[in-house]
XYZ file of C-alpha atoms in Angstrom:
582
model
C 34.778 -47.218 47.211
C 32.483 -46.787 44.115
C 31.118 -43.633 45.554
C 34.532 -42.111 46.143
C 35.524 -42.864 42.491
C 32.409 -40.827 41.360
C 33.243 -37.933 43.538
C 36.925 -37.898 42.593
C 37.969 -34.260 42.069
C 39.687 -33.333 38.906
C 41.536 -30.015 37.939
C 39.830 -27.453 35.882
C 42.110 -28.114 32.829
C 40.623 -31.712 32.753
C 37.189 -30.455 32.128
C 38.528 -27.820 29.809
C 40.207 -30.677 27.638
C 36.898 -32.576 27.614
C 34.982 -29.540 26.430
C 37.546 -28.739 23.733
C 37.487 -32.391 22.521
C 33.799 -32.359 22.388
C 33.799 -28.917 20.529
C 36.256 -30.123 18.024
C 34.351 -33.266 17.414
C 31.102 -31.376 16.967
C 32.991 -28.885 14.703
C 34.222 -31.633 12.420
C 30.790 -33.345 12.332
C 29.144 -29.984 11.571
C 31.563 -29.349 8.672
C 30.836 -32.812 7.112
C 27.011 -32.248 7.645
C 27.326 -28.833 6.052
C 29.106 -30.126 2.870
C 26.589 -32.848 2.614
C 23.638 -30.510 3.078
C 24.913 -28.111 0.417
C 25.460 -30.891 -1.971
C 21.952 -32.433 -1.276
C 20.277 -28.984 -1.278
C 21.918 -28.025 -4.531
C 20.656 -31.210 -6.193
C 17.258 -30.763 -4.941
C 17.142 -27.101 -5.882
C 18.343 -27.808 -9.429
C 15.760 -30.515 -9.813
C 13.023 -28.312 -8.374
C 14.016 -25.445 -10.760
C 14.064 -27.809 -13.773
C 10.758 -29.329 -12.931
C 9.281 -25.857 -12.374
C 10.603 -24.676 -15.745
C 9.217 -27.844 -17.396
C 5.779 -27.266 -15.960
C 5.767 -23.747 -16.983
C 6.939 -24.326 -20.472
C 4.333 -27.217 -20.839
C 1.652 -24.774 -19.841
C 2.927 -22.155 -22.362
C 3.087 -24.779 -25.076
C -0.520 -25.608 -24.208
C -1.595 -22.037 -24.203
C 0.140 -21.399 -27.391
C -1.425 -24.491 -29.025
C -4.919 -23.461 -27.851
C -4.590 -19.762 -28.905
C -3.285 -20.842 -32.308
C -6.214 -23.274 -32.807
C -8.667 -20.863 -31.433
C -7.589 -17.997 -33.969
C -7.640 -20.454 -36.868
C -11.183 -21.553 -36.033
C -12.423 -18.106 -35.650
C -10.954 -17.053 -39.005
C -12.561 -20.031 -40.888
C -15.877 -20.342 -39.003
C -16.916 -17.336 -37.060
C -19.721 -15.508 -38.800
C -18.794 -12.066 -37.357
C -15.421 -12.466 -39.051
C -17.020 -13.392 -42.309
C -19.331 -10.296 -41.984
C -16.326 -8.171 -41.471
C -14.667 -9.490 -44.637
C -17.758 -9.315 -46.728
C -17.538 -6.369 -49.389
C -21.253 -5.432 -49.202
C -21.440 -5.317 -45.392
C -23.366 -2.266 -44.068
C -21.623 0.104 -41.724
C -23.985 -0.787 -38.726
C -23.499 -4.511 -39.403
C -19.738 -3.972 -39.603
C -19.508 -2.266 -36.208
C -21.816 -4.826 -34.645
C -19.679 -7.708 -35.938
C -16.513 -5.993 -34.894
C -17.859 -5.581 -31.297
C -18.760 -9.309 -31.234
C -15.201 -10.353 -32.233
C -13.820 -7.792 -29.822
C -15.793 -9.321 -27.002
C -14.731 -12.904 -27.966
C -10.925 -11.930 -27.803
C -11.529 -9.928 -24.679
C -12.652 -12.986 -22.912
C -9.772 -14.981 -24.338
C -7.313 -12.338 -22.914
C -8.963 -12.505 -19.467
C -8.246 -16.295 -19.396
C -4.561 -15.886 -20.415
C -3.578 -12.619 -19.011
C -3.177 -8.984 -19.837
C 0.164 -9.612 -21.539
C -1.519 -11.228 -24.568
C -2.480 -8.787 -27.380
C -4.718 -9.783 -30.190
C -5.015 -7.932 -33.625
C -7.192 -8.605 -36.625
C -6.043 -7.539 -40.066
C -8.029 -7.588 -43.338
C -5.670 -7.039 -46.155
C -7.927 -6.063 -48.938
C -9.837 -3.388 -46.709
C -6.599 -2.268 -45.198
C -8.259 -2.669 -41.775
C -5.918 -3.307 -38.881
C -7.539 -3.238 -35.255
C -6.662 -4.564 -31.790
C -9.443 -6.823 -30.471
C -8.287 -6.800 -26.796
C -7.153 -4.106 -24.328
C -3.519 -3.453 -25.451
C -0.439 -3.424 -23.074
C 1.589 -1.275 -25.579
C 1.552 2.485 -26.286
C -0.105 3.771 -29.390
C 3.233 4.537 -31.026
C 4.487 0.951 -30.557
C 0.982 -0.176 -31.921
C 1.755 1.780 -35.192
C 5.160 0.074 -35.391
C 3.747 -3.363 -34.656
C 0.995 -2.790 -37.359
C 3.801 -1.774 -39.918
C 5.659 -4.877 -39.096
C 2.855 -7.169 -39.135
C 1.580 -5.860 -42.579
C 5.108 -6.376 -43.956
C 5.236 -9.938 -42.740
C 1.896 -10.764 -44.308
C 3.229 -9.619 -47.667
C 5.806 -12.493 -47.612
C 5.056 -15.500 -49.848
C 5.500 -18.052 -47.184
C 3.648 -16.430 -44.428
C 1.539 -19.604 -43.758
C 4.450 -21.897 -43.573
C 6.690 -19.453 -41.538
C 4.199 -18.169 -38.860
C 1.092 -20.584 -38.636
C 1.670 -22.819 -35.479
C 5.068 -21.219 -35.156
C 5.776 -18.462 -32.559
C 8.628 -16.205 -33.572
C 10.355 -13.192 -31.914
C 10.170 -9.762 -33.394
C 11.542 -6.504 -32.107
C 9.657 -3.255 -31.744
C 12.072 -0.445 -30.652
C 13.959 -1.761 -27.680
C 11.409 -4.389 -26.789
C 11.260 -8.030 -27.889
C 7.811 -9.536 -28.649
C 6.591 -13.094 -29.419
C 4.223 -13.223 -32.328
C 2.026 -15.782 -33.968
C 0.196 -14.873 -37.301
C -2.707 -17.060 -38.418
C -3.600 -16.434 -42.114
C -6.890 -17.390 -43.859
C -7.278 -16.087 -47.391
C -6.976 -12.292 -46.851
C -7.822 -12.442 -43.079
C -5.213 -12.444 -40.401
C -5.390 -12.958 -36.724
C -2.309 -11.940 -34.740
C -1.284 -12.757 -31.128
C 1.547 -10.904 -29.622
C 3.151 -11.061 -26.058
C 6.185 -9.227 -24.696
C 9.108 -11.581 -24.076
C 9.492 -10.084 -20.565
C 5.861 -10.759 -19.731
C 6.174 -14.358 -20.977
C 8.959 -15.376 -18.563
C 7.875 -13.136 -15.720
C 6.652 -16.076 -13.582
C 10.165 -17.716 -13.868
C 11.737 -14.583 -12.511
C 9.870 -15.133 -9.230
C 12.071 -18.299 -8.676
C 14.959 -17.911 -6.362
C 18.020 -18.473 -8.550
C 20.501 -17.063 -6.264
C 22.062 -13.643 -5.653
C 23.403 -13.432 -9.229
C 21.248 -16.016 -11.014
C 18.894 -14.867 -13.755
C 16.410 -16.257 -16.310
C 16.129 -15.030 -20.018
C 14.635 -16.106 -23.428
C 17.175 -16.874 -26.056
C 16.339 -16.222 -29.745
C 17.127 -18.541 -32.665
C 20.619 -16.780 -33.201
C 21.582 -17.334 -29.557
C 20.864 -13.702 -28.576
C 18.960 -12.768 -25.388
C 15.435 -11.401 -26.351
C 14.316 -10.530 -22.845
C 15.858 -7.798 -20.730
C 17.159 -8.833 -17.358
C 15.020 -8.341 -14.156
C 15.652 -5.468 -11.705
C 19.152 -6.123 -10.203
C 20.189 -8.838 -12.614
C 23.348 -8.244 -14.510
C 24.550 -11.522 -16.019
C 27.718 -9.942 -17.441
C 28.803 -8.241 -14.271
C 31.873 -10.015 -12.684
C 32.129 -10.395 -8.923
C 34.199 -7.373 -7.801
C 37.381 -7.958 -5.799
C 36.209 -5.822 -2.996
C 33.224 -8.027 -2.387
C 35.478 -11.068 -2.099
C 36.652 -12.118 1.385
C 38.423 -15.067 3.140
C 35.040 -16.431 4.191
C 33.582 -16.365 0.778
C 33.582 -19.490 -1.314
C 33.694 -19.437 -5.128
C 30.012 -19.641 -6.193
C 29.024 -22.551 -8.530
C 26.761 -22.007 -11.424
C 24.317 -24.372 -13.119
C 22.642 -23.426 -16.472
C 19.217 -25.073 -17.334
C 17.981 -24.821 -20.853
C 14.412 -25.654 -21.910
C 12.917 -25.337 -25.348
C 9.363 -24.452 -26.401
C 7.461 -26.531 -28.991
C 6.343 -24.815 -32.148
C 8.764 -21.980 -31.390
C 12.137 -20.730 -32.420
C 13.333 -19.692 -28.960
C 14.092 -21.284 -25.626
C 14.459 -20.458 -21.894
C 17.798 -20.394 -20.219
C 18.017 -20.357 -16.312
C 21.405 -19.534 -14.819
C 21.297 -20.687 -11.162
C 23.816 -19.259 -8.731
C 24.498 -21.484 -5.702
C 26.812 -19.171 -3.852
C 24.211 -18.700 -1.180
C 24.333 -22.421 -0.048
C 28.132 -22.232 0.959
C 27.177 -19.470 3.413
C 25.447 -22.019 5.411
C 28.781 -23.530 6.340
C 30.249 -20.131 7.321
C 27.287 -19.629 9.679
C 27.621 -23.150 11.154
C 31.485 -22.423 11.811
C 30.549 -19.151 13.677
C 27.953 -21.017 15.741
C 30.507 -23.579 16.676
C 32.978 -20.829 17.635
C 30.448 -19.317 19.773
C 29.684 -22.764 21.220
C 33.359 -23.170 22.257
C 33.437 -19.795 23.933
C 30.299 -20.263 25.856
C 31.461 -23.767 27.127
C 34.596 -22.316 28.376
C 32.978 -19.580 30.329
C 29.749 -21.348 31.465
C 31.295 -23.022 34.453
C 32.846 -19.938 35.822
C 29.651 -17.958 35.239
C 27.404 -20.524 37.005
C 29.667 -20.347 40.172
C 29.587 -16.802 40.206
C 25.953 -16.492 39.441
C 24.402 -17.859 42.623
C 26.394 -15.674 45.014
C 26.588 -12.293 43.180
C 23.390 -12.406 41.137
C 20.542 -14.554 42.595
C 20.632 -13.000 46.027
C 20.627 -9.317 44.857
C 17.723 -10.177 42.376
C 15.841 -11.583 45.357
C 16.277 -8.429 47.256
C 15.210 -6.378 44.204
C 12.098 -8.462 43.934
C 11.182 -7.749 47.550
C 11.414 -4.124 46.789
C 9.099 -4.521 43.713
C 6.654 -6.198 45.938
C 6.597 -3.417 48.455
C 6.069 -0.951 45.443
C 3.044 -3.084 44.398
C 1.582 -2.678 47.993
C 2.078 1.030 47.689
C 4.588 1.075 50.528
C 6.237 4.393 51.151
C 9.213 2.981 52.895
C 11.279 1.831 49.868
C 15.049 1.108 50.001
C 16.690 0.231 46.656
C 20.322 0.579 47.866
C 20.800 -2.768 49.464
C 22.186 -4.400 46.229
C 25.811 -5.200 45.935
C 25.744 -5.024 42.097
C 26.302 -1.596 40.631
C 23.874 -2.243 37.667
C 21.149 -3.250 40.127
C 21.695 -0.020 42.058
C 21.420 1.992 38.817
C 18.250 0.102 38.043
C 16.914 0.867 41.515
C 17.516 4.572 40.928
C 16.055 4.591 37.523
C 13.019 2.776 38.876
C 12.459 5.310 41.491
C 12.808 8.074 38.781
C 10.265 6.077 36.729
C 7.728 6.219 39.477
C 8.051 9.969 39.827
C 7.756 10.437 36.113
C 4.540 8.389 36.095
C 3.093 10.459 38.825
C 4.075 13.576 36.777
C 2.695 12.097 33.634
C -0.765 11.488 35.287
C -0.729 15.133 36.300
C 0.116 16.317 32.799
C -2.616 14.096 31.248
C -5.107 15.621 33.694
C -3.999 19.087 32.619
C -4.097 18.241 28.882
C -7.593 16.896 29.271
C -8.658 20.296 30.828
C -6.912 22.040 27.966
C -8.815 19.825 25.488
C -12.099 20.607 27.065
C -11.294 24.449 26.843
C -10.529 24.078 23.132
C -13.758 22.231 22.690
C -15.663 25.076 24.359
C -14.009 27.463 22.043
C -14.902 25.242 19.092
C -18.502 25.190 20.187
C -18.408 29.043 20.416
C -16.974 29.056 16.884
C -19.847 26.953 15.664
C -22.442 29.754 16.744
C -21.908 32.828 14.631
C -24.937 35.131 15.303
C -23.702 37.982 13.084
C -23.586 35.776 10.065
C -27.059 34.505 10.726
C -28.420 38.015 11.088
C -26.698 38.962 7.913
C -28.339 36.171 6.092
C -31.915 37.062 7.447
C -31.244 40.722 6.468
C -30.231 39.703 2.899
C -33.362 37.526 2.588
C -35.512 40.476 3.868
C -33.999 42.866 1.342
C -34.659 40.263 -1.418
C -38.304 39.946 -0.240
C -38.753 43.575 -0.545
C -37.558 43.573 -4.112
C -39.594 40.466 -4.811
C -36.561 38.369 -5.792
C -38.469 35.027 -5.106
C -35.951 32.919 -6.849
C -33.100 34.325 -4.942
C -35.017 34.030 -1.776
C -35.581 30.275 -2.342
C -31.858 29.732 -3.146
C -30.648 31.910 -0.162
C -33.081 30.257 2.320
C -32.057 26.724 1.207
C -28.257 27.614 1.231
C -28.530 29.059 4.732
C -30.428 26.048 5.943
C -27.901 23.708 4.658
C -25.081 25.930 6.116
C -26.523 25.881 9.730
C -27.599 22.192 9.524
C -23.859 21.388 8.994
C -22.847 23.737 11.661
C -25.254 22.137 14.312
C -24.668 18.550 13.236
C -23.816 15.965 15.723
C -20.495 16.485 17.380
C -18.367 13.965 15.194
C -14.688 14.200 15.564
C -14.238 13.642 11.844
C -16.069 14.386 8.656
C -15.798 13.554 4.977
C -13.583 15.939 3.004
C -16.268 16.185 0.314
C -18.899 17.259 2.877
C -16.410 19.887 4.380
C -15.690 21.434 1.016
C -19.523 21.401 0.148
C -20.071 23.410 3.274
C -17.375 25.820 2.258
C -18.924 26.184 -1.194
C -22.466 26.975 0.353
C -20.780 29.542 2.573
C -19.065 31.151 -0.287
C -22.194 31.304 -2.404
C -24.048 32.896 0.428
C -21.378 35.484 0.684
C -21.565 36.071 -3.073
C -25.171 37.021 -2.791
C -24.192 39.427 0.042
C -21.258 41.162 -1.661
C -22.796 41.047 -5.274
C -19.865 40.280 -7.461
C -17.124 41.538 -5.187
C -15.268 38.300 -5.335
C -15.065 34.918 -7.157
C -13.872 31.542 -5.975
C -12.503 28.275 -7.427
C -12.414 24.844 -6.050
C -9.790 22.521 -7.782
C -8.455 19.082 -7.457
C -11.460 17.540 -5.757
C -11.986 13.932 -7.014
C -14.123 11.012 -5.878
C -10.971 9.275 -4.411
C -10.343 12.304 -2.186
C -13.912 12.990 -1.136
C -14.094 10.086 1.258
C -10.976 11.151 3.290
C -11.675 12.185 6.943
C -10.669 15.579 8.302
C -11.691 17.439 11.467
C -15.152 19.418 11.055
C -15.099 23.159 10.155
C -11.273 23.016 9.657
C -11.443 25.050 6.481
C -14.072 27.403 7.629
C -11.940 29.688 9.707
C -9.402 30.448 6.763
C -12.232 30.863 4.270
C -14.031 33.350 6.512
C -10.756 35.303 7.107
C -10.210 35.604 3.329
C -13.731 36.997 2.840
C -13.567 39.216 5.910
C -10.098 40.759 5.360
C -9.600 40.443 1.531
C -13.086 41.404 -0.038
C -13.039 44.907 -1.363
C -15.324 46.975 -3.382
C -12.537 48.480 -5.419
C -11.340 45.270 -7.068
C -12.638 41.742 -7.567
C -11.138 39.074 -5.250
C -10.394 35.549 -6.314
C -10.309 32.823 -3.493
C -8.867 29.424 -4.522
C -9.170 26.152 -2.664
C -6.907 23.382 -3.998
C -6.717 19.815 -2.534
C -4.345 17.039 -3.631
C -2.490 14.046 -2.274
C 1.391 14.282 -2.072
C 4.024 11.575 -1.089
C 7.073 12.639 0.870
C 9.495 10.199 2.293
C 7.144 7.321 1.443
C 4.417 8.904 3.507
C 1.174 10.117 1.832
C -0.326 13.404 2.974
C -3.459 15.463 2.157
C -2.412 18.931 0.957
C -5.065 21.629 1.098
C -4.026 25.067 -0.166
C -6.243 28.223 0.428
C -5.190 31.467 -1.318
C -6.694 34.804 -2.277
C -5.729 37.781 -4.321
C -6.288 40.239 -1.482
C -3.862 42.496 0.568
C -2.205 39.477 2.309
C -1.308 39.057 6.029
C 0.001 41.999 7.885
C 3.659 41.774 8.470
C 3.441 41.363 12.256
C 0.689 38.743 12.011
C 2.539 36.914 9.292
C 5.785 36.743 11.389
C 3.897 35.347 14.396
C 2.164 32.786 12.394
C 5.451 31.499 10.474
C 7.416 31.380 13.761
C 4.672 29.490 15.490
C 4.023 32.114 18.151
C 0.370 32.569 19.474
C -1.585 35.470 18.202
C -2.890 38.233 20.525
C -6.611 37.475 21.016
C -8.029 40.755 21.956
C -11.692 41.618 21.707
C -12.620 38.078 20.458
C -10.505 38.515 17.299
C -8.087 35.842 15.876
C -9.566 33.132 18.054
C -10.517 31.085 15.095
C -6.882 30.615 13.694
C -5.391 29.656 17.065
C -8.322 27.410 17.881
C -7.978 25.691 14.608
C -4.255 25.190 14.994
C -4.689 23.883 18.517
C -7.125 21.452 17.153
C -4.653 20.074 14.582
C -2.071 19.587 17.306
C -4.393 17.569 19.454
C -6.034 15.495 16.714
C -2.870 14.680 14.727
C -0.515 14.560 17.589
C 1.971 17.171 16.233
C 2.087 15.351 12.808
C -0.040 18.013 10.922
C 1.753 21.067 9.356
C 0.466 24.575 8.583
C 2.290 27.072 6.292
C 1.357 30.832 6.081
C 2.804 33.155 3.399
C 2.011 36.059 1.282
C 2.009 35.404 -2.558
C 4.511 37.333 -4.839
C 1.683 38.780 -6.883
C -0.260 39.695 -3.837
C -2.681 38.041 -1.615
C -2.363 35.376 1.261
C -1.764 31.596 1.052
C -2.422 28.968 3.687
C -1.210 25.456 3.086
C -2.192 22.585 5.347
C -0.475 19.073 5.231
C -2.403 16.522 7.051
C -1.263 12.907 7.503
C -3.833 10.387 6.455
C -5.767 8.773 9.300
C -5.673 4.999 9.857
C -8.760 4.235 7.938
C -7.841 6.490 4.904
C -4.218 5.180 4.856
C -5.415 1.596 4.776
C -7.887 2.367 1.899
C -5.041 4.169 -0.101
C -2.706 1.297 0.441
C -5.215 -1.222 -0.874
C -5.954 0.854 -3.891
C -2.137 0.951 -4.829
């Protein structure tokens, strides 16, 4: 009898009513929990922000007090300051004393941050100098000097500024200043109002919350951070039915020994969004509950069995069975998967063949590259030049030519590294051009620009620039006019991607129209008689190494001559290095 009660069937609407009741109950509980959570989180967040502001202001008060005491002690007791203020101080002693004071305040700045600026003023000598690295421009420094000098002329400078930090305005920027006087000596500490409260701006004050310094007259003396606009109202277009009116809490904290205070405006509109998200989750829960029972009944018959059949086909593929049949499924999607899977197998086979062919092509290009390394004509020309110099007893030129030729071929026959340093590659180009200058005796000049220590360590393929430089010498050098060959390197940023830009130009006749058209349109050059192999080989190497991410541009200059521009993406090691430097 008990068993029959447990197995008593009920209509579907009975279970639907139960699920709806559970869903509504869970929704009400969730709303109550949401409101309670928002209230608790709001209180905790306000308390956290207040405590954080208190800790920061206490730290600033401690820093202000210590800096003020340090400057006062230095003015009264430091022998170097006394030496600077003495009228009979020799120039060398004055400079040494100034360096010691500069070193003292440089160390003080390191302890409290680069935002703090320290200045020393001797009224009788009209000597005003910064004694720590400045975070202001020189024009701002001059205006600060003018204001400080005028403030020290007031009668109550000691009562007004000593142990009392006050705001001043220099152009459009507010600064907090403290002046410590001692007779005719003055030490001044100055910090930007924005730098002073920058740590508080790292706090999460809500989408429209902000923090600012308020001056003695109630005016804001610090600019809003990026994205902050305390006066901007909430636009009507942004309002929606699901958006609750945001609540705002203002926290005000004052500094000791200062005439300004901090104001934090906390916007809690983001917490009400928690409840909206929970409402959407509960709605999804109701929909899933209603459909789950139907899905489970359908799942076993229409899904599980076809999946088992599909799994059997996969097992047969794993066993390399040729007799595969993917058309046994009753579900259209699974039949499509079967067809796509068969297509995928065919693509994998085709991909293996293409990879094999690509490897063969790579080996062929490598052979061409090895051929490019060995240039017997250039070697013989170098020997001929050395022989001619020996006949004319040009011993210094022979030494230089022999050493340059040795360096050139040592680089050519170096170990087969895939990448070399940009500095080494450009040095190799420079040696080649020097050798050719001895051969052509003033027929051309060259200039290498933009090379810095930061760029020297970047990696590029070896002998990448050799082909283009050789073409410039071979086709542009003339006995009738002096040729100028220019090599310029630089980093450029485009669409948040940093590239190495290499530009090679000359003042010769430029590219022939047919050759230039083929290069600009990406068509291969005719390689007859072993000519033009170098350019095509270099472009193919770029395609393989940089995976179609390198770019090469060919053009004729308006004032005559050819220009080649290479844009190479930074390789992984170079990109990581540049990201760390920024």
